[in-house]
Coordinates of N, CA, C and O in Angstrom, one line a residue:
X684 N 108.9 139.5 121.0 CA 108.6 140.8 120.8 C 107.7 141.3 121.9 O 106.5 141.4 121.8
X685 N 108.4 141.7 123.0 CA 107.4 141.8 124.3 C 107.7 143.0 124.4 O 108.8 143.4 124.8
X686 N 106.3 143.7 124.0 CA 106.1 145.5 125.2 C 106.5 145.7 126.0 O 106.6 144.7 126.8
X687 N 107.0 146.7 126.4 CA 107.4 147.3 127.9 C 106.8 148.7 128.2 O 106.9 149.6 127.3
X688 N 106.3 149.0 129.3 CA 106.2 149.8 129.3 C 107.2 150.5 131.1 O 107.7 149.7 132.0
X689 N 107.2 151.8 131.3 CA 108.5 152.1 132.5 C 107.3 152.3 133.4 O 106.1 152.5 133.3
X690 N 108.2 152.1 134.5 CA 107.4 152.6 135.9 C 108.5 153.1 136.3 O 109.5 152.6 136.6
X691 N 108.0 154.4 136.4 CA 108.4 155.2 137.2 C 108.5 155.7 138.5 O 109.3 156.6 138.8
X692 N 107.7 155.1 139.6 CA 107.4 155.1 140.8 C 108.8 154.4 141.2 O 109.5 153.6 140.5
X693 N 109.1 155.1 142.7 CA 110.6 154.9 143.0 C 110.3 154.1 144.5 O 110.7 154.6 145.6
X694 N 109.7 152.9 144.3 CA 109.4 152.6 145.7 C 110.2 151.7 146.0 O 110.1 151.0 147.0
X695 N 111.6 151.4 144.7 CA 112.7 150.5 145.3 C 112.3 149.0 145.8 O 113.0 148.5 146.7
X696 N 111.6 148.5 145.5 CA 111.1 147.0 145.6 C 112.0 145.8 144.7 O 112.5 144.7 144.9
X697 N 112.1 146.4 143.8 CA 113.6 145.8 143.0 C 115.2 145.9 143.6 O 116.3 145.5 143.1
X698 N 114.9 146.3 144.3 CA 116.6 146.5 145.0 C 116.8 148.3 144.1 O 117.4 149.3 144.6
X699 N 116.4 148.2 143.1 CA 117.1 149.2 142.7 C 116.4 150.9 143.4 O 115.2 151.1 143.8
X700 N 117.8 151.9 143.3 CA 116.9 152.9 144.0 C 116.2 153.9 143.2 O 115.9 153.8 142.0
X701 N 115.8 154.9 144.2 CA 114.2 155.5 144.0 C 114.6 156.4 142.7 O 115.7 157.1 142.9
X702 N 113.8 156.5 141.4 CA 114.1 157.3 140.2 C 114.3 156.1 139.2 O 113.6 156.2 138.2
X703 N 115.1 155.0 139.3 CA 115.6 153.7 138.7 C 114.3 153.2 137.6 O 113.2 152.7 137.9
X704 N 114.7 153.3 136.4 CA 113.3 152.6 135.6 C 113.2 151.4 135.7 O 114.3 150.9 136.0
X705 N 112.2 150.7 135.4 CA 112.4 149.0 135.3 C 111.4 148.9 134.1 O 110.8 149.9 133.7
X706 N 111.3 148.1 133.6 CA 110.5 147.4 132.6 C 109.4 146.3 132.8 O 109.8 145.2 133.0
X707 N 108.4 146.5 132.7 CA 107.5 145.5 133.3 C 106.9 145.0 132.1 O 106.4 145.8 131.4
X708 N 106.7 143.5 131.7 CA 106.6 143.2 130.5 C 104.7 142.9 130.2 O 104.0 142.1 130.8
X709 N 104.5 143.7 129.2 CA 103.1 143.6 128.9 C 102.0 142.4 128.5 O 100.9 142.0 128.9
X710 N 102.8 142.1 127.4 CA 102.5 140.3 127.0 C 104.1 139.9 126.5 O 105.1 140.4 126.2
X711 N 103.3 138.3 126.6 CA 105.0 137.6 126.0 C 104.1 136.6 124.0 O 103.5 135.6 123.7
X712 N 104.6 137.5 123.4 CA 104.1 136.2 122.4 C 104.5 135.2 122.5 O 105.7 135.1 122.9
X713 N 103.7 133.9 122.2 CA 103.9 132.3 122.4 C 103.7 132.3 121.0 O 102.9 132.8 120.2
X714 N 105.3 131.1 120.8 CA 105.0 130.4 119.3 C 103.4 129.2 119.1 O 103.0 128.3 119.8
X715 N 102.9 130.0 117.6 CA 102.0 129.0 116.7 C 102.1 127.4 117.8 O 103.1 127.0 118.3
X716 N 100.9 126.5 117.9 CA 100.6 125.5 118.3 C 100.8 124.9 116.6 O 101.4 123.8 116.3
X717 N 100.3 125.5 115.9 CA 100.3 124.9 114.6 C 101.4 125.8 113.7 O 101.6 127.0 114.0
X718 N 102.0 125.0 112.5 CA 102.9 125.9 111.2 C 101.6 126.7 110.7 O 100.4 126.7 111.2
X719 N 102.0 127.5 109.6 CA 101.0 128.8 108.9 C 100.9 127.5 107.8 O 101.7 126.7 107.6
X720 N 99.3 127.7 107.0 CA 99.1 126.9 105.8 C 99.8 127.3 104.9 O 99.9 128.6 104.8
X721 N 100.6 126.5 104.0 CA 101.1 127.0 102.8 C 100.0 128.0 102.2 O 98.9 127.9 102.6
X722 N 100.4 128.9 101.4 CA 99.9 130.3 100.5 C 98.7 129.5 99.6 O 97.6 130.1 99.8
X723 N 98.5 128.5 98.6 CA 97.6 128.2 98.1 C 96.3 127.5 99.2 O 95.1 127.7 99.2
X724 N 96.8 127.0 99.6 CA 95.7 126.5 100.8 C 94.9 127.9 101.6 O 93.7 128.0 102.0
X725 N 95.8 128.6 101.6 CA 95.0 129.3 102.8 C 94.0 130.7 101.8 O 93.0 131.3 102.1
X726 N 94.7 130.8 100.7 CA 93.8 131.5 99.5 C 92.4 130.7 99.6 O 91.4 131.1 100.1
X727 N 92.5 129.6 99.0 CA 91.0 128.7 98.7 C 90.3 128.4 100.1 O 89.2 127.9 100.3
X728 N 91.2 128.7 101.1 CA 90.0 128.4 102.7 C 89.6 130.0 102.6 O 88.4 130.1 102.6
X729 N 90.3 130.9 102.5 CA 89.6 132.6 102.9 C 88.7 132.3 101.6 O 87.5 132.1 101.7
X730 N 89.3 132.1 100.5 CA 87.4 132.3 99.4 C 86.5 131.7 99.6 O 85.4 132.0 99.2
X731 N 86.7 129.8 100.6 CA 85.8 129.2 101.2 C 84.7 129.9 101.9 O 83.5 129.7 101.7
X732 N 85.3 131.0 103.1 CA 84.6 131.2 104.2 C 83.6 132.1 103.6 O 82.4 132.0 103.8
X733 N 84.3 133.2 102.8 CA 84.2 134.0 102.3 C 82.2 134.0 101.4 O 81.0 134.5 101.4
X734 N 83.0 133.0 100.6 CA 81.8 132.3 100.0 C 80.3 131.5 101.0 O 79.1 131.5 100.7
X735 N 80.9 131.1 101.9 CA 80.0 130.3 103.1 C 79.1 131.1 103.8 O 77.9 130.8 104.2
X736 N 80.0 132.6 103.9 CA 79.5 133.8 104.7 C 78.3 134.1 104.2 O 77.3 134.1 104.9
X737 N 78.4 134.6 102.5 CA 77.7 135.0 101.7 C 76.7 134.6 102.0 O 75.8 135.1 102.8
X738 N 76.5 133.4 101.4 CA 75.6 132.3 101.7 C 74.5 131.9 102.6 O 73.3 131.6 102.4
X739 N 75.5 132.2 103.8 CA 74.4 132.1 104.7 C 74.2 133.6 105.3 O 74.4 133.6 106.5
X740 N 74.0 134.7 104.9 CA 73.9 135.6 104.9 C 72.4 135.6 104.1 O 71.3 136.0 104.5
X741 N 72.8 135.2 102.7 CA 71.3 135.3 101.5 C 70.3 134.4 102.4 O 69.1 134.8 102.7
X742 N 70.7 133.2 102.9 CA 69.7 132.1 103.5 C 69.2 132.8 104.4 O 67.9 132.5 104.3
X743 N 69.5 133.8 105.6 CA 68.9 134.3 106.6 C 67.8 135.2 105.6 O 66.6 134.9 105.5
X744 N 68.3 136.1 105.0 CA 67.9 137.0 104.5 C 66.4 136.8 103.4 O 65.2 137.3 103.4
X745 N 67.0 135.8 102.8 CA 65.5 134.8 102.1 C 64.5 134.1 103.7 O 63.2 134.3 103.7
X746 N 64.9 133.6 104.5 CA 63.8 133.5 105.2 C 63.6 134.2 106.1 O 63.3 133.7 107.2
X747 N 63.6 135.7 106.0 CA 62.7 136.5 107.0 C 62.0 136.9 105.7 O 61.3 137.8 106.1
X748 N 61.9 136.8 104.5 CA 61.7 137.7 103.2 C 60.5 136.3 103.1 O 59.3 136.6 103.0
X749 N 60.9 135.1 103.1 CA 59.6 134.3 103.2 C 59.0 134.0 104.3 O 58.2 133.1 104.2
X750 N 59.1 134.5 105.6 CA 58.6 134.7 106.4 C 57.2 136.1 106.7 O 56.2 136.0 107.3
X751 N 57.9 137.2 106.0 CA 57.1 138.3 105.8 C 56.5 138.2 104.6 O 56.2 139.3 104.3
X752 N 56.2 137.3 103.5 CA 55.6 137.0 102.6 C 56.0 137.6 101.5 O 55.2 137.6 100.6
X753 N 57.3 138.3 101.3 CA 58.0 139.3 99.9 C 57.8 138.8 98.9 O 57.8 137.6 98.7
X754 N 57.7 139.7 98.2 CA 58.1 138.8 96.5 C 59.6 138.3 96.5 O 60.0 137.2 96.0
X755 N 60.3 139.2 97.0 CA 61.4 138.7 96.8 C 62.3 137.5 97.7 O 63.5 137.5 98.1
X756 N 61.2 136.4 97.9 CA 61.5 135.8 99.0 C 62.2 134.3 97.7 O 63.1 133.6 98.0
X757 N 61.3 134.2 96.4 CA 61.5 133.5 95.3 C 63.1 133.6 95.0 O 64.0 132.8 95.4
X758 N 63.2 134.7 94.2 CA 64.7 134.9 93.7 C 65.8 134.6 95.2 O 66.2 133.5 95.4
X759 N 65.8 135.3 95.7 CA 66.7 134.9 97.0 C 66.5 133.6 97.1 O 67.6 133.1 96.8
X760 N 66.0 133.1 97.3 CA 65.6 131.6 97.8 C 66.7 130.4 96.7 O 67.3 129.4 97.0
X761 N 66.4 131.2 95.4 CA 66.8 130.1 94.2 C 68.7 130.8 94.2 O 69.7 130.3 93.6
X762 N 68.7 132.0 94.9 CA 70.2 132.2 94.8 C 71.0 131.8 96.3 O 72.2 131.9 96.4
X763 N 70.1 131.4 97.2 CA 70.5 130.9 98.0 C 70.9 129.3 98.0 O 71.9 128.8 98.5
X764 N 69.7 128.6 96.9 CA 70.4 127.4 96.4 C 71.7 127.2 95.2 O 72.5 126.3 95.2
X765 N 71.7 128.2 94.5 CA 73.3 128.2 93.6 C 74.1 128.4 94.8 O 75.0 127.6 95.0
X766 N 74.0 129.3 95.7 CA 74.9 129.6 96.9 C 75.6 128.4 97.5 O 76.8 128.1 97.5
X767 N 74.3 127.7 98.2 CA 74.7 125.9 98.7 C 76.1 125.3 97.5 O 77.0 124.6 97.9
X768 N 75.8 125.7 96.1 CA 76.5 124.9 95.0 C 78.0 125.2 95.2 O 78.9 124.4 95.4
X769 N 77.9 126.6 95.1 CA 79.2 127.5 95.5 C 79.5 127.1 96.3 O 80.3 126.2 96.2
X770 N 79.2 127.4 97.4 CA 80.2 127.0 98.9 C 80.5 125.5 98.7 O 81.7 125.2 98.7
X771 N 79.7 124.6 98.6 CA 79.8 123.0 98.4 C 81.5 123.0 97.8 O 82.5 122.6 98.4
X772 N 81.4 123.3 96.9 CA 82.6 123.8 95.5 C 83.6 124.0 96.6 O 84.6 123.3 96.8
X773 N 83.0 125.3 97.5 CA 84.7 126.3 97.6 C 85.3 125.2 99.0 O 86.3 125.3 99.6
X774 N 84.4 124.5 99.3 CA 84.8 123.8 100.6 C 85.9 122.6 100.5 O 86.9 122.2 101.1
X775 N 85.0 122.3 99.1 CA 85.9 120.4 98.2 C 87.1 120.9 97.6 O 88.1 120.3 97.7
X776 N 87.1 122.5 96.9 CA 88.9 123.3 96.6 C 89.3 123.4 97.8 O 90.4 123.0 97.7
X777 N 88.9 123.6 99.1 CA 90.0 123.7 99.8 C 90.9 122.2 100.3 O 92.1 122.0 100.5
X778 N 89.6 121.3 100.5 CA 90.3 120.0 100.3 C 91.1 119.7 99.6 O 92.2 119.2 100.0
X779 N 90.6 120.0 98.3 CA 91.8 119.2 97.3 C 92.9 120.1 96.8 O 93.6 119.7 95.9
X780 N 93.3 121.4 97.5 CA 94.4 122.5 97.2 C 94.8 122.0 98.3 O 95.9 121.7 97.8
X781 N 94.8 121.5 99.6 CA 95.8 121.3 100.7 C 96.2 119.6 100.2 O 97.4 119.2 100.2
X782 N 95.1 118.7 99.9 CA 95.7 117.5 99.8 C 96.8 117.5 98.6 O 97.9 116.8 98.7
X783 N 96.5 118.3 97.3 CA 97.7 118.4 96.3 C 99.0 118.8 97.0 O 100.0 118.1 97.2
X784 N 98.8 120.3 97.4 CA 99.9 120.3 98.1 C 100.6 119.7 98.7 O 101.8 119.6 98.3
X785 N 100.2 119.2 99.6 CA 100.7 117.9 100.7 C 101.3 116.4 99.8 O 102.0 115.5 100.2
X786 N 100.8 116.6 98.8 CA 101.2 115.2 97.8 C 102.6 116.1 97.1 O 103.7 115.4 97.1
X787 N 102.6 117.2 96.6 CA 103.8 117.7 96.3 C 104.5 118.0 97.1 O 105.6 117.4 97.0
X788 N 104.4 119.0 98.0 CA 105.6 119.3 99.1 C 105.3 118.8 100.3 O 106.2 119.1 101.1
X789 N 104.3 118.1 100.9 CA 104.2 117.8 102.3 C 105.2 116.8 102.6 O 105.5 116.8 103.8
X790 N 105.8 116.0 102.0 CA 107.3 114.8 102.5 C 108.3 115.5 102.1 O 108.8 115.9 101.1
X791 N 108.6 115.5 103.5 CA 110.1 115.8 103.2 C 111.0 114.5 103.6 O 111.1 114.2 104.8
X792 N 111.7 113.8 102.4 CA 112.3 112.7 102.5 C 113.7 112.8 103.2 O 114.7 113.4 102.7
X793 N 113.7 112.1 104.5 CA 114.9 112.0 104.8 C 115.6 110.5 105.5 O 115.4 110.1 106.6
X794 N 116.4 110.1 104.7 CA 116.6 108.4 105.0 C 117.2 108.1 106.3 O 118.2 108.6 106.7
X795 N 116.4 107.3 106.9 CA 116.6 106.6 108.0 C 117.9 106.1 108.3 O 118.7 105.6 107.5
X796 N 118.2 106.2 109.4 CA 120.0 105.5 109.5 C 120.0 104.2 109.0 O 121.0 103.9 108.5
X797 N 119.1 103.5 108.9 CA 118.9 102.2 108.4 C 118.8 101.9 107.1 O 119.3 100.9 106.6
X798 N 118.4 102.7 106.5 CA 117.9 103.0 104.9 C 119.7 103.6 104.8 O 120.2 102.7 104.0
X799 N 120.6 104.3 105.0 CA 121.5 105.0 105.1 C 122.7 103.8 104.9 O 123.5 103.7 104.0
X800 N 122.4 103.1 105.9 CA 123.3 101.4 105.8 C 123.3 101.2 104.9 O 124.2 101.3 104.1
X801 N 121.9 100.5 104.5 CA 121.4 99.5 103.5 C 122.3 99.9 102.1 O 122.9 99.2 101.3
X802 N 122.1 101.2 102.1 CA 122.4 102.1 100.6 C 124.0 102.1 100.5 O 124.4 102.2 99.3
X803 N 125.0 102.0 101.7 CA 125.8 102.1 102.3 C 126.4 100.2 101.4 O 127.2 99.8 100.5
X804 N 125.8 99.8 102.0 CA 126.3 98.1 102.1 C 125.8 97.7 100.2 O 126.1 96.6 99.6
X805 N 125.0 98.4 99.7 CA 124.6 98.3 98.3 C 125.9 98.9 97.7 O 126.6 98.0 97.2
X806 N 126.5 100.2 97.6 CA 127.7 100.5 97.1 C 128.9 100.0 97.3 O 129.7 100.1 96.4
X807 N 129.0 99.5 98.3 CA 130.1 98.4 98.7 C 130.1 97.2 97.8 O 131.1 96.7 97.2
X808 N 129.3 96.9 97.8 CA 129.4 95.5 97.1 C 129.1 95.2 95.2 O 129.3 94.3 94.4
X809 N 128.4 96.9 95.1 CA 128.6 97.0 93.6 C 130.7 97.5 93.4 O 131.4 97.2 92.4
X810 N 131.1 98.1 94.5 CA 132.8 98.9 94.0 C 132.9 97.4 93.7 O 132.7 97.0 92.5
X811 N 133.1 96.3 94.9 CA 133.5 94.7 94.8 C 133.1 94.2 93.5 O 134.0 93.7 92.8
X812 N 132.0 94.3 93.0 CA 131.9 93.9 92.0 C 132.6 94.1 90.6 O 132.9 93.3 89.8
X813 N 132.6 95.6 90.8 CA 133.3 96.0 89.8 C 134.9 95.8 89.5 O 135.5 95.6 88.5
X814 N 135.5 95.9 90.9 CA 137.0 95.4 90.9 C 137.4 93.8 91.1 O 138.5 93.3 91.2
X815 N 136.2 93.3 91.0 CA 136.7 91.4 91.1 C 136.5 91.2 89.2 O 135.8 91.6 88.2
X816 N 137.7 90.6 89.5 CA 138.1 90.2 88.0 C 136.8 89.2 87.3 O 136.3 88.2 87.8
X817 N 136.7 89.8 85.9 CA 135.6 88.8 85.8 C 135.4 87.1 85.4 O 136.4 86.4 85.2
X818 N 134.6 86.9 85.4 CA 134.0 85.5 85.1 C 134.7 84.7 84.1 O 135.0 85.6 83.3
X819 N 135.1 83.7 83.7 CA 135.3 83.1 82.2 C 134.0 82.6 81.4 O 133.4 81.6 81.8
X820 N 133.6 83.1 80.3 CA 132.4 82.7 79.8 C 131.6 81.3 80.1 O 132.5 80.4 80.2
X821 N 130.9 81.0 80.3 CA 130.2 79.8 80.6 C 129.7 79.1 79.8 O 128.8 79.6 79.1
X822 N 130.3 77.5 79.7 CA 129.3 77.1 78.4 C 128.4 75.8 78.9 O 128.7 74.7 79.4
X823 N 127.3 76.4 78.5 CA 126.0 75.9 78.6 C 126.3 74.3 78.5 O 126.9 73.7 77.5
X824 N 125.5 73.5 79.9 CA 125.7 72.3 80.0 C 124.8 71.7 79.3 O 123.9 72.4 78.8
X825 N 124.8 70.4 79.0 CA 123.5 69.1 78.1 C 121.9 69.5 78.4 O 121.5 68.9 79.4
X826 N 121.0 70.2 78.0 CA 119.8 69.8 78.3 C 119.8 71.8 78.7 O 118.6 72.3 78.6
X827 N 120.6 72.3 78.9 CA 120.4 74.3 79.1 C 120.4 74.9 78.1 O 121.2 74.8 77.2
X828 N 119.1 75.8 78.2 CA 119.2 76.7 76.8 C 120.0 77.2 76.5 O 120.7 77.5 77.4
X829 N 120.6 77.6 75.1 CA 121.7 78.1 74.9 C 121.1 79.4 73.5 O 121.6 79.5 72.4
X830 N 120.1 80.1 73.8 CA 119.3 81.1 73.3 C 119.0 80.8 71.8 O 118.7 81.7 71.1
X831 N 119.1 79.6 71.2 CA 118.8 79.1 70.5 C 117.0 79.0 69.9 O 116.5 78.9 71.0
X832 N 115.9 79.0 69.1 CA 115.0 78.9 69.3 C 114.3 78.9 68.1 O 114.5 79.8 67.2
X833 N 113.8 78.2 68.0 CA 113.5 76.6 68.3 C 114.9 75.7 68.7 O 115.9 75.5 68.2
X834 N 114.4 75.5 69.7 CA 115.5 74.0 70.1 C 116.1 73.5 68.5 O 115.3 73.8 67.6
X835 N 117.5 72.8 68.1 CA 117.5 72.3 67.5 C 116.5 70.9 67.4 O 115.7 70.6 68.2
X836 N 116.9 70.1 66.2 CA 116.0 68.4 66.7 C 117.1 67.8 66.4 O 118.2 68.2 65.8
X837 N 116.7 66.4 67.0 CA 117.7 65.6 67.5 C 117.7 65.5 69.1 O 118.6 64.8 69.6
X838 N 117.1 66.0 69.7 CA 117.8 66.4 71.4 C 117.2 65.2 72.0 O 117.4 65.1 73.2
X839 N 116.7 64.2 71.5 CA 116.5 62.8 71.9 C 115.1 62.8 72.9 O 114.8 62.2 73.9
X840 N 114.3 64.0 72.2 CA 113.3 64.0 73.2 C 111.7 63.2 72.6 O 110.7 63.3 73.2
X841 N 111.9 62.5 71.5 CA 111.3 61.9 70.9 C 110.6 62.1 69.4 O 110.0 61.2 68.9

């Protein structure tokens, strides 16, 4: 989305002749170095700062007020400590609204060509499985459980 604005001066330096508009470009927007934070993250960072601002706003404000000896240098002071509580708060929500997020939508799973095989050569060998005719029942040799339980007695084990 780059401005233009015309030049009108016909001094033909572009090849083109004299009257000829050209467009000379004002800025160039450059894409984001970073993506935009998802919508709940970036809510709890603006009420972070927001809150932080405050904060240290009352803090200045309380020590020129206990600097010039005010009465009202007390209350400020004690709302400047709930303040610390607050901001503390809105700083650990912003932590933990981006790390949730990121536990919900930050993977985006996509299987590896390798993983793609694997899953590949697993289906193969279940179809095999299923089209190989099956087994003849098996009967349990001298001395192998045979889901029996308690063992019979007699088994010659003394």
């Amino acid at each position: 989305m780059a401005k233009r604005y015309e030049d009108h001066g016909g001094n033909g330096a572009d090849g083109a002749g004299p009257g000829a508009q050209r467009g000379r470009i004002l800025w160039v927007d450059q894409p984001a170095g970073r993506r935009r934070m998802p919508d709940p993250v970036r809510r709890s960072a603006v009420r972070a700062v927001l809150i932080v601002a405050v904060t240290l706003t009352d803090a200045t404000i309380a020590f020129f007020l206990t600097v010039t000896g005010s009465w009202l240098a007390l209350p400020l002071s004690l709302c400047g400590i709930a303040g610390v509580v607050v901001a503390t708060w809105g700083v650990l929500d912003v932590m933990i609204t981006r790390q949730t997020w990121n536990q919900r939508y930050g993977v985006l799973s996509e299987p590896s060509s390798t993983a793609r095989g694997r899953r590949r050569e697993r289906r193969r060998a279940r179809r095999e499985a299923r089209s190989a005719p099956p087994l003849p029942p098996r009967v349990p040799g001298r001395g192998e459980a045979t889901g029996i339980w308690p063992p019979p007695t007699g088994t010659g084990r003394g």
